Amino acid sequence: FLAPWLAFHWKPMEAIHYTEVLGMGLMMGLGNMLMTIGLKKVPSTVMSPVAYSQLFIGALLGFLIWQEIPNEATIAGSVLIITTGLAGARIAAQREKQLACC
């Protein structure tokens, strides 16, 4: 789609950009590895809200760093993620309490 445009406007990356891309790749790899370790240690019902919280954290960082106002869909998604995460934690605590007493 952008190939014709890039043919006339392409500029090679500067040296600093290579280190930035390498840093982003390493951080993404570390994040995926930690998420995989987390999935081995806890049930997926606990880890799912953590994975979905990336939307909320990204919106929060966008607001704090760049003063970017999240749109209605982002706010609604964040509220949904927080609500389901809290409900899941409450249900898990109730199940654990029931299993401990009997």
mmCIF file of N, CA, C and O in Angstrom:
data_model
loop_
_atom_site.group_PDB
_atom_site.id
_atom_site.type_symbol
_atom_site.label_atom_id
_atom_site.label_comp_id
_atom_site.label_asym_id
_atom_site.label_seq_id
_atom_site.Cartn_x
_atom_site.Cartn_y
_atom_site.Cartn_z
ATOM 1 N N PHE A 1 0.826 -1.199 0.000
ATOM 2 C CA PHE A 1 0.000 0.000 0.000
ATOM 3 C C PHE A 1 0.870 1.264 0.000
ATOM 4 O O PHE A 1 0.612 2.191 -0.719
ATOM 5 N N LEU A 2 1.907 1.293 0.842
ATOM 6 C CA LEU A 2 2.760 2.470 0.924
ATOM 7 C C LEU A 2 4.025 2.349 0.085
ATOM 8 O O LEU A 2 4.834 3.280 0.052
ATOM 9 N N ALA A 3 4.215 1.222 -0.575
ATOM 10 C CA ALA A 3 5.449 1.000 -1.325
ATOM 11 C C ALA A 3 5.718 2.087 -2.365
ATOM 12 O O ALA A 3 6.856 2.557 -2.455
ATOM 13 N N PRO A 4 4.739 2.519 -3.155
ATOM 14 C CA PRO A 4 5.042 3.581 -4.128
ATOM 15 C C PRO A 4 5.502 4.879 -3.457
ATOM 16 O O PRO A 4 6.429 5.530 -3.921
ATOM 17 N N TRP A 5 4.883 5.221 -2.353
ATOM 18 C CA TRP A 5 5.267 6.429 -1.633
ATOM 19 C C TRP A 5 6.681 6.293 -1.072
ATOM 20 O O TRP A 5 7.492 7.216 -1.142
ATOM 21 N N LEU A 6 6.968 5.108 -0.483
ATOM 22 C CA LEU A 6 8.279 4.883 0.112
ATOM 23 C C LEU A 6 9.397 4.907 -0.923
ATOM 24 O O LEU A 6 10.533 5.276 -0.608
ATOM 25 N N ALA A 7 9.099 4.517 -2.141
ATOM 26 C CA ALA A 7 10.129 4.498 -3.181
ATOM 27 C C ALA A 7 10.725 5.889 -3.390
ATOM 28 O O ALA A 7 11.904 6.019 -3.738
ATOM 29 N N PHE A 8 9.945 6.932 -3.143
ATOM 30 C CA PHE A 8 10.424 8.298 -3.362
ATOM 31 C C PHE A 8 10.788 9.030 -2.071
ATOM 32 O O PHE A 8 11.450 10.060 -2.116
ATOM 33 N N HIS A 9 10.327 8.533 -0.915
ATOM 34 C CA HIS A 9 10.515 9.268 0.338
ATOM 35 C C HIS A 9 11.319 8.501 1.383
ATOM 36 O O HIS A 9 11.422 8.970 2.512
ATOM 37 N N TRP A 10 11.840 7.350 1.047
ATOM 38 C CA TRP A 10 12.560 6.538 2.031
ATOM 39 C C TRP A 10 13.853 7.219 2.448
ATOM 40 O O TRP A 10 14.603 7.736 1.633
ATOM 41 N N LYS A 11 14.090 7.229 3.765
ATOM 42 C CA LYS A 11 15.354 7.721 4.310
ATOM 43 C C LYS A 11 15.891 6.634 5.230
ATOM 44 O O LYS A 11 15.141 6.080 6.035
ATOM 45 N N PRO A 12 17.159 6.300 5.137
ATOM 46 C CA PRO A 12 17.704 5.267 6.021
ATOM 47 C C PRO A 12 17.654 5.708 7.484
ATOM 48 O O PRO A 12 17.697 6.897 7.792
ATOM 49 N N MET A 13 17.577 4.715 8.366
ATOM 50 C CA MET A 13 17.549 5.024 9.790
ATOM 51 C C MET A 13 18.912 5.523 10.241
ATOM 52 O O MET A 13 19.943 5.103 9.721
ATOM 53 N N GLU A 14 18.896 6.382 11.237
ATOM 54 C CA GLU A 14 20.134 6.845 11.849
ATOM 55 C C GLU A 14 20.584 5.816 12.878
ATOM 56 O O GLU A 14 19.803 4.955 13.293
ATOM 57 N N ALA A 15 21.814 5.902 13.317
ATOM 58 C CA ALA A 15 22.378 4.918 14.255
ATOM 59 C C ALA A 15 21.563 4.843 15.544
ATOM 60 O O ALA A 15 21.331 3.755 16.074
ATOM 61 N N ILE A 16 21.108 5.976 16.054
ATOM 62 C CA ILE A 16 20.334 5.979 17.301
ATOM 63 C C ILE A 16 19.038 5.191 17.151
ATOM 64 O O ILE A 16 18.572 4.559 18.094
ATOM 65 N N HIS A 17 18.464 5.207 15.964
ATOM 66 C CA HIS A 17 17.211 4.489 15.748
ATOM 67 C C HIS A 17 17.407 2.981 15.827
ATOM 68 O O HIS A 17 16.509 2.257 16.265
ATOM 69 N N TYR A 18 18.563 2.498 15.424
ATOM 70 C CA TYR A 18 18.836 1.062 15.538
ATOM 71 C C TYR A 18 18.860 0.636 17.002
ATOM 72 O O TYR A 18 18.337 -0.421 17.355
ATOM 73 N N THR A 19 19.437 1.463 17.859
ATOM 74 C CA THR A 19 19.455 1.113 19.284
ATOM 75 C C THR A 19 18.049 1.178 19.872
ATOM 76 O O THR A 19 17.701 0.363 20.726
ATOM 77 N N GLU A 20 17.241 2.115 19.414
ATOM 78 C CA GLU A 20 15.862 2.206 19.902
ATOM 79 C C GLU A 20 15.051 0.992 19.473
ATOM 80 O O GLU A 20 14.306 0.412 20.269
ATOM 81 N N VAL A 21 15.193 0.594 18.222
ATOM 82 C CA VAL A 21 14.465 -0.577 17.728
ATOM 83 C C VAL A 21 14.935 -1.829 18.453
ATOM 84 O O VAL A 21 14.118 -2.685 18.835
ATOM 85 N N LEU A 22 16.233 -1.960 18.690
ATOM 86 C CA LEU A 22 16.765 -3.095 19.435
ATOM 87 C C LEU A 22 16.214 -3.104 20.859
ATOM 88 O O LEU A 22 15.787 -4.147 21.365
ATOM 89 N N GLY A 23 16.190 -1.942 21.502
ATOM 90 C CA GLY A 23 15.643 -1.843 22.856
ATOM 91 C C GLY A 23 14.170 -2.221 22.915
ATOM 92 O O GLY A 23 13.740 -2.936 23.825
ATOM 93 N N MET A 24 13.396 -1.754 21.936
ATOM 94 C CA MET A 24 11.971 -2.110 21.902
ATOM 95 C C MET A 24 11.793 -3.601 21.714
ATOM 96 O O MET A 24 10.946 -4.229 22.366
ATOM 97 N N GLY A 25 12.587 -4.197 20.835
ATOM 98 C CA GLY A 25 12.493 -5.637 20.607
ATOM 99 C C GLY A 25 12.842 -6.431 21.847
ATOM 100 O O GLY A 25 12.161 -7.409 22.184
ATOM 101 N N LEU A 26 13.890 -6.004 22.558
ATOM 102 C CA LEU A 26 14.274 -6.701 23.791
ATOM 103 C C LEU A 26 13.190 -6.577 24.857
ATOM 104 O O LEU A 26 12.874 -7.551 25.547
ATOM 105 N N MET A 27 12.617 -5.401 24.996
ATOM 106 C CA MET A 27 11.565 -5.211 26.004
ATOM 107 C C MET A 27 10.308 -6.006 25.665
ATOM 108 O O MET A 27 9.663 -6.574 26.544
ATOM 109 N N MET A 28 9.963 -6.057 24.379
ATOM 110 C CA MET A 28 8.793 -6.846 23.973
ATOM 111 C C MET A 28 9.053 -8.327 24.203
ATOM 112 O O MET A 28 8.166 -9.059 24.672
ATOM 113 N N GLY A 29 10.258 -8.791 23.899
ATOM 114 C CA GLY A 29 10.604 -10.182 24.150
ATOM 115 C C GLY A 29 10.556 -10.515 25.628
ATOM 116 O O GLY A 29 10.031 -11.561 26.028
ATOM 117 N N LEU A 30 11.073 -9.622 26.464
ATOM 118 C CA LEU A 30 11.031 -9.819 27.908
ATOM 119 C C LEU A 30 9.585 -9.847 28.415
ATOM 120 O O LEU A 30 9.224 -10.680 29.240
ATOM 121 N N GLY A 31 8.766 -8.940 27.903
ATOM 122 C CA GLY A 31 7.359 -8.923 28.306
ATOM 123 C C GLY A 31 6.641 -10.211 27.944
ATOM 124 O O GLY A 31 5.877 -10.762 28.746
ATOM 125 N N ASN A 32 6.880 -10.713 26.740
ATOM 126 C CA ASN A 32 6.254 -11.977 26.338
ATOM 127 C C ASN A 32 6.748 -13.140 27.181
ATOM 128 O O ASN A 32 5.975 -14.029 27.554
ATOM 129 N N MET A 33 8.042 -13.153 27.493
ATOM 130 C CA MET A 33 8.590 -14.223 28.312
ATOM 131 C C MET A 33 7.987 -14.187 29.724
ATOM 132 O O MET A 33 7.590 -15.220 30.263
ATOM 133 N N LEU A 34 7.879 -13.009 30.311
ATOM 134 C CA LEU A 34 7.287 -12.890 31.639
ATOM 135 C C LEU A 34 5.809 -13.267 31.640
ATOM 136 O O LEU A 34 5.311 -13.874 32.592
ATOM 137 N N MET A 35 5.095 -12.922 30.570
ATOM 138 C CA MET A 35 3.684 -13.306 30.473
ATOM 139 C C MET A 35 3.562 -14.826 30.393
ATOM 140 O O MET A 35 2.677 -15.418 31.016
ATOM 141 N N THR A 36 4.444 -15.471 29.658
ATOM 142 C CA THR A 36 4.422 -16.926 29.549
ATOM 143 C C THR A 36 4.727 -17.572 30.899
ATOM 144 O O THR A 36 4.062 -18.541 31.297
ATOM 145 N N ILE A 37 5.704 -17.045 31.616
ATOM 146 C CA ILE A 37 6.014 -17.569 32.946
ATOM 147 C C ILE A 37 4.821 -17.387 33.869
ATOM 148 O O ILE A 37 4.468 -18.281 34.639
ATOM 149 N N GLY A 38 4.178 -16.230 33.778
ATOM 150 C CA GLY A 38 2.987 -15.989 34.593
ATOM 151 C C GLY A 38 1.864 -16.957 34.282
ATOM 152 O O GLY A 38 1.168 -17.443 35.181
ATOM 153 N N LEU A 39 1.681 -17.280 33.011
ATOM 154 C CA LEU A 39 0.621 -18.223 32.630
ATOM 155 C C LEU A 39 0.908 -19.627 33.148
ATOM 156 O O LEU A 39 -0.017 -20.409 33.375
ATOM 157 N N LYS A 40 2.174 -19.973 33.344
ATOM 158 C CA LYS A 40 2.513 -21.281 33.914
ATOM 159 C C LYS A 40 2.204 -21.335 35.402
ATOM 160 O O LYS A 40 1.920 -22.396 35.937
ATOM 161 N N LYS A 41 2.277 -20.199 36.081
ATOM 162 C CA LYS A 41 2.177 -20.177 37.531
ATOM 163 C C LYS A 41 0.769 -19.900 38.068
ATOM 164 O O LYS A 41 0.471 -20.291 39.187
ATOM 165 N N VAL A 42 -0.054 -19.203 37.309
ATOM 166 C CA VAL A 42 -1.399 -18.872 37.793
ATOM 167 C C VAL A 42 -2.426 -19.250 36.722
ATOM 168 O O VAL A 42 -2.090 -19.378 35.548
ATOM 169 N N PRO A 43 -3.691 -19.401 37.113
ATOM 170 C CA PRO A 43 -4.721 -19.732 36.122
ATOM 171 C C PRO A 43 -4.917 -18.606 35.109
ATOM 172 O O PRO A 43 -4.652 -17.432 35.396
ATOM 173 N N SER A 44 -5.374 -18.971 33.941
ATOM 174 C CA SER A 44 -5.569 -17.978 32.878
ATOM 175 C C SER A 44 -6.634 -16.950 33.247
ATOM 176 O O SER A 44 -6.601 -15.833 32.750
ATOM 177 N N THR A 45 -7.565 -17.317 34.114
ATOM 178 C CA THR A 45 -8.580 -16.347 34.542
ATOM 179 C C THR A 45 -7.958 -15.199 35.325
ATOM 180 O O THR A 45 -8.498 -14.102 35.350
ATOM 181 N N VAL A 46 -6.832 -15.442 35.949
ATOM 182 C CA VAL A 46 -6.134 -14.384 36.677
ATOM 183 C C VAL A 46 -5.266 -13.567 35.715
ATOM 184 O O VAL A 46 -5.159 -12.350 35.836
ATOM 185 N N MET A 47 -4.654 -14.231 34.740
ATOM 186 C CA MET A 47 -3.728 -13.550 33.832
ATOM 187 C C MET A 47 -4.433 -12.769 32.723
ATOM 188 O O MET A 47 -3.862 -11.816 32.204
ATOM 189 N N SER A 48 -5.632 -13.164 32.349
ATOM 190 C CA SER A 48 -6.319 -12.472 31.254
ATOM 191 C C SER A 48 -6.489 -10.981 31.509
ATOM 192 O O SER A 48 -6.185 -10.171 30.625
ATOM 193 N N PRO A 49 -6.957 -10.568 32.688
ATOM 194 C CA PRO A 49 -7.061 -9.123 32.916
ATOM 195 C C PRO A 49 -5.708 -8.419 32.839
ATOM 196 O O PRO A 49 -5.629 -7.265 32.431
ATOM 197 N N VAL A 50 -4.644 -9.112 33.217
ATOM 198 C CA VAL A 50 -3.312 -8.503 33.133
ATOM 199 C C VAL A 50 -2.964 -8.234 31.673
ATOM 200 O O VAL A 50 -2.467 -7.165 31.325
ATOM 201 N N ALA A 51 -3.241 -9.202 30.810
ATOM 202 C CA ALA A 51 -2.947 -9.025 29.389
ATOM 203 C C ALA A 51 -3.803 -7.914 28.789
ATOM 204 O O ALA A 51 -3.317 -7.084 28.016
ATOM 205 N N TYR A 52 -5.073 -7.884 29.148
ATOM 206 C CA TYR A 52 -5.968 -6.872 28.593
ATOM 207 C C TYR A 52 -5.726 -5.488 29.190
ATOM 208 O O TYR A 52 -6.157 -4.485 28.637
ATOM 209 N N SER A 53 -5.033 -5.430 30.332
ATOM 210 C CA SER A 53 -4.782 -4.128 30.951
ATOM 211 C C SER A 53 -3.810 -3.288 30.137
ATOM 212 O O SER A 53 -3.620 -2.107 30.438
ATOM 213 N N GLN A 54 -3.205 -3.849 29.106
ATOM 214 C CA GLN A 54 -2.305 -3.076 28.253
ATOM 215 C C GLN A 54 -3.040 -1.894 27.627
ATOM 216 O O GLN A 54 -2.446 -0.818 27.452
ATOM 217 N N LEU A 55 -4.302 -2.065 27.299
ATOM 218 C CA LEU A 55 -5.103 -0.962 26.746
ATOM 219 C C LEU A 55 -5.186 0.174 27.756
ATOM 220 O O LEU A 55 -4.930 1.337 27.429
ATOM 221 N N PHE A 56 -5.520 -0.167 28.990
ATOM 222 C CA PHE A 56 -5.662 0.835 30.043
ATOM 223 C C PHE A 56 -4.328 1.513 30.337
ATOM 224 O O PHE A 56 -4.241 2.741 30.423
ATOM 225 N N ILE A 57 -3.258 0.734 30.475
ATOM 226 C CA ILE A 57 -1.950 1.292 30.788
ATOM 227 C C ILE A 57 -1.446 2.169 29.639
ATOM 228 O O ILE A 57 -0.887 3.239 29.863
ATOM 229 N N GLY A 58 -1.672 1.727 28.403
ATOM 230 C CA GLY A 58 -1.275 2.534 27.248
ATOM 231 C C GLY A 58 -2.009 3.854 27.206
ATOM 232 O O GLY A 58 -1.421 4.906 26.917
ATOM 233 N N ALA A 59 -3.309 3.826 27.488
ATOM 234 C CA ALA A 59 -4.092 5.065 27.500
ATOM 235 C C ALA A 59 -3.627 5.986 28.629
ATOM 236 O O ALA A 59 -3.517 7.203 28.443
ATOM 237 N N LEU A 60 -3.336 5.410 29.781
ATOM 238 C CA LEU A 60 -2.866 6.206 30.919
ATOM 239 C C LEU A 60 -1.512 6.847 30.615
ATOM 240 O O LEU A 60 -1.312 8.041 30.863
ATOM 241 N N LEU A 61 -0.586 6.062 30.062
ATOM 242 C CA LEU A 61 0.720 6.619 29.709
ATOM 243 C C LEU A 61 0.601 7.677 28.609
ATOM 244 O O LEU A 61 1.303 8.690 28.649
ATOM 245 N N GLY A 62 -0.280 7.452 27.650
ATOM 246 C CA GLY A 62 -0.502 8.444 26.606
ATOM 247 C C GLY A 62 -1.005 9.762 27.180
ATOM 248 O O GLY A 62 -0.611 10.844 26.739
ATOM 249 N N PHE A 63 -1.867 9.659 28.178
ATOM 250 C CA PHE A 63 -2.382 10.871 28.816
ATOM 251 C C PHE A 63 -1.296 11.559 29.637
ATOM 252 O O PHE A 63 -1.121 12.781 29.566
ATOM 253 N N LEU A 64 -0.550 10.782 30.426
ATOM 254 C CA LEU A 64 0.458 11.365 31.298
ATOM 255 C C LEU A 64 1.650 11.937 30.532
ATOM 256 O O LEU A 64 2.192 12.979 30.911
ATOM 257 N N ILE A 65 2.062 11.270 29.467
ATOM 258 C CA ILE A 65 3.263 11.702 28.745
ATOM 259 C C ILE A 65 2.937 12.731 27.669
ATOM 260 O O ILE A 65 3.605 13.756 27.547
ATOM 261 N N TRP A 66 1.905 12.465 26.863
ATOM 262 C CA TRP A 66 1.621 13.323 25.709
ATOM 263 C C TRP A 66 0.328 14.121 25.839
ATOM 264 O O TRP A 66 -0.113 14.743 24.883
ATOM 265 N N GLN A 67 -0.328 14.076 27.001
ATOM 266 C CA GLN A 67 -1.600 14.774 27.237
ATOM 267 C C GLN A 67 -2.646 14.387 26.188
ATOM 268 O O GLN A 67 -3.444 15.213 25.739
ATOM 269 N N GLU A 68 -2.633 13.125 25.803
ATOM 270 C CA GLU A 68 -3.563 12.590 24.810
ATOM 271 C C GLU A 68 -4.863 12.188 25.525
ATOM 272 O O GLU A 68 -4.826 11.396 26.463
ATOM 273 N N ILE A 69 -5.962 12.721 25.113
ATOM 274 C CA ILE A 69 -7.244 12.405 25.738
ATOM 275 C C ILE A 69 -7.799 11.120 25.112
ATOM 276 O O ILE A 69 -7.990 11.057 23.894
ATOM 277 N N PRO A 70 -8.063 10.076 25.928
ATOM 278 C CA PRO A 70 -8.610 8.835 25.368
ATOM 279 C C PRO A 70 -10.034 9.048 24.850
ATOM 280 O O PRO A 70 -10.810 9.829 25.414
ATOM 281 N N ASN A 71 -10.372 8.337 23.771
ATOM 282 C CA ASN A 71 -11.733 8.462 23.234
ATOM 283 C C ASN A 71 -12.705 7.600 24.036
ATOM 284 O O ASN A 71 -12.316 6.882 24.961
ATOM 285 N N GLU A 72 -13.973 7.664 23.681
ATOM 286 C CA GLU A 72 -15.018 6.970 24.435
ATOM 287 C C GLU A 72 -14.822 5.458 24.421
ATOM 288 O O GLU A 72 -15.063 4.790 25.427
ATOM 289 N N ALA A 73 -14.396 4.907 23.294
ATOM 290 C CA ALA A 73 -14.196 3.457 23.202
ATOM 291 C C ALA A 73 -13.068 3.002 24.127
ATOM 292 O O ALA A 73 -13.175 1.952 24.767
ATOM 293 N N THR A 74 -12.013 3.778 24.217
ATOM 294 C CA THR A 74 -10.902 3.429 25.106
ATOM 295 C C THR A 74 -11.337 3.499 26.558
ATOM 296 O O THR A 74 -10.996 2.619 27.359
ATOM 297 N N ILE A 75 -12.091 4.514 26.910
ATOM 298 C CA ILE A 75 -12.582 4.647 28.285
ATOM 299 C C ILE A 75 -13.528 3.503 28.617
ATOM 300 O O ILE A 75 -13.423 2.878 29.682
ATOM 301 N N ALA A 76 -14.445 3.191 27.702
ATOM 302 C CA ALA A 76 -15.386 2.085 27.936
ATOM 303 C C ALA A 76 -14.635 0.760 28.067
ATOM 304 O O ALA A 76 -14.939 -0.054 28.952
ATOM 305 N N GLY A 77 -13.647 0.532 27.220
ATOM 306 C CA GLY A 77 -12.864 -0.694 27.304
ATOM 307 C C GLY A 77 -12.086 -0.777 28.604
ATOM 308 O O GLY A 77 -12.002 -1.851 29.224
ATOM 309 N N SER A 78 -11.531 0.336 29.051
ATOM 310 C CA SER A 78 -10.787 0.357 30.309
ATOM 311 C C SER A 78 -11.695 0.061 31.497
ATOM 312 O O SER A 78 -11.327 -0.701 32.392
ATOM 313 N N VAL A 79 -12.889 0.652 31.493
ATOM 314 C CA VAL A 79 -13.848 0.380 32.570
ATOM 315 C C VAL A 79 -14.242 -1.091 32.564
ATOM 316 O O VAL A 79 -14.303 -1.738 33.624
ATOM 317 N N LEU A 80 -14.477 -1.646 31.397
ATOM 318 C CA LEU A 80 -14.828 -3.058 31.283
ATOM 319 C C LEU A 80 -13.698 -3.948 31.791
ATOM 320 O O LEU A 80 -13.934 -4.910 32.532
ATOM 321 N N ILE A 81 -12.472 -3.647 31.438
ATOM 322 C CA ILE A 81 -11.324 -4.436 31.871
ATOM 323 C C ILE A 81 -11.153 -4.373 33.384
ATOM 324 O O ILE A 81 -10.951 -5.393 34.046
ATOM 325 N N ILE A 82 -11.242 -3.179 33.937
ATOM 326 C CA ILE A 82 -11.091 -3.026 35.391
ATOM 327 C C ILE A 82 -12.207 -3.752 36.121
ATOM 328 O O ILE A 82 -11.970 -4.466 37.106
ATOM 329 N N THR A 83 -13.442 -3.618 35.638
ATOM 330 C CA THR A 83 -14.589 -4.261 36.286
ATOM 331 C C THR A 83 -14.474 -5.778 36.248
ATOM 332 O O THR A 83 -14.665 -6.442 37.269
ATOM 333 N N THR A 84 -14.151 -6.327 35.093
ATOM 334 C CA THR A 84 -14.038 -7.788 35.001
ATOM 335 C C THR A 84 -12.844 -8.305 35.787
ATOM 336 O O THR A 84 -12.896 -9.397 36.366
ATOM 337 N N GLY A 85 -11.766 -7.536 35.833
ATOM 338 C CA GLY A 85 -10.613 -7.940 36.639
ATOM 339 C C GLY A 85 -10.956 -7.999 38.115
ATOM 340 O O GLY A 85 -10.604 -8.959 38.811
ATOM 341 N N LEU A 86 -11.656 -6.984 38.611
ATOM 342 C CA LEU A 86 -12.067 -6.986 40.015
ATOM 343 C C LEU A 86 -13.076 -8.088 40.311
ATOM 344 O O LEU A 86 -12.999 -8.750 41.351
ATOM 345 N N ALA A 87 -14.015 -8.307 39.387
ATOM 346 C CA ALA A 87 -15.000 -9.381 39.582
ATOM 347 C C ALA A 87 -14.310 -10.740 39.582
ATOM 348 O O ALA A 87 -14.630 -11.615 40.410
ATOM 349 N N GLY A 88 -13.364 -10.937 38.684
ATOM 350 C CA GLY A 88 -12.630 -12.206 38.641
ATOM 351 C C GLY A 88 -11.834 -12.441 39.909
ATOM 352 O O GLY A 88 -11.788 -13.561 40.425
ATOM 353 N N ALA A 89 -11.214 -11.395 40.432
ATOM 354 C CA ALA A 89 -10.457 -11.523 41.674
ATOM 355 C C ALA A 89 -11.382 -11.852 42.845
ATOM 356 O O ALA A 89 -11.047 -12.683 43.699
ATOM 357 N N ARG A 90 -12.556 -11.255 42.856
ATOM 358 C CA ARG A 90 -13.513 -11.528 43.935
ATOM 359 C C ARG A 90 -14.026 -12.966 43.866
ATOM 360 O O ARG A 90 -14.124 -13.650 44.884
ATOM 361 N N ILE A 91 -14.345 -13.419 42.664
ATOM 362 C CA ILE A 91 -14.816 -14.792 42.490
ATOM 363 C C ILE A 91 -13.729 -15.785 42.886
ATOM 364 O O ILE A 91 -13.996 -16.784 43.567
ATOM 365 N N ALA A 92 -12.492 -15.510 42.499
ATOM 366 C CA ALA A 92 -11.384 -16.399 42.852
ATOM 367 C C ALA A 92 -11.192 -16.440 44.368
ATOM 368 O O ALA A 92 -10.939 -17.509 44.935
ATOM 369 N N ALA A 93 -11.317 -15.299 45.031
ATOM 370 C CA ALA A 93 -11.174 -15.267 46.484
ATOM 371 C C ALA A 93 -12.294 -16.045 47.165
ATOM 372 O O ALA A 93 -12.055 -16.760 48.152
ATOM 373 N N GLN A 94 -13.519 -15.930 46.646
ATOM 374 C CA GLN A 94 -14.638 -16.679 47.221
ATOM 375 C C GLN A 94 -14.442 -18.179 47.044
ATOM 376 O O GLN A 94 -14.703 -18.960 47.961
ATOM 377 N N ARG A 95 -13.985 -18.606 45.866
ATOM 378 C CA ARG A 95 -13.733 -20.032 45.627
ATOM 379 C C ARG A 95 -12.636 -20.546 46.549
ATOM 380 O O ARG A 95 -12.729 -21.642 47.089
ATOM 381 N N GLU A 96 -11.601 -19.758 46.717
ATOM 382 C CA GLU A 96 -10.496 -20.171 47.598
ATOM 383 C C GLU A 96 -10.966 -20.305 49.037
ATOM 384 O O GLU A 96 -10.590 -21.223 49.749
ATOM 385 N N LYS A 97 -11.835 -19.393 49.452
ATOM 386 C CA LYS A 97 -12.377 -19.433 50.808
ATOM 387 C C LYS A 97 -13.246 -20.681 50.995
ATOM 388 O O LYS A 97 -13.184 -21.351 52.021
ATOM 389 N N GLN A 98 -14.059 -21.003 49.979
ATOM 390 C CA GLN A 98 -14.909 -22.191 50.051
ATOM 391 C C GLN A 98 -14.086 -23.467 50.110
ATOM 392 O O GLN A 98 -14.399 -24.391 50.835
ATOM 393 N N LEU A 99 -13.033 -23.535 49.313
ATOM 394 C CA LEU A 99 -12.174 -24.719 49.308
ATOM 395 C C LEU A 99 -11.402 -24.868 50.621
ATOM 396 O O LEU A 99 -11.122 -25.969 51.055
ATOM 397 N N ALA A 100 -11.053 -23.758 51.261
ATOM 398 C CA ALA A 100 -10.292 -23.798 52.492
ATOM 399 C C ALA A 100 -11.138 -24.268 53.661
ATOM 400 O O ALA A 100 -10.630 -24.942 54.570
ATOM 401 N N CYS A 101 -12.410 -23.962 53.639
ATOM 402 C CA CYS A 101 -13.249 -24.324 54.798
ATOM 403 C C CYS A 101 -13.685 -25.788 54.775
ATOM 404 O O CYS A 101 -13.935 -26.368 55.805
ATOM 405 N N CYS A 102 -13.765 -26.422 53.600
ATOM 406 C CA CYS A 102 -14.287 -27.791 53.535
ATOM 407 C C CYS A 102 -13.217 -28.800 53.258
ATOM 408 O O CYS A 102 -12.393 -28.895 52.564
#
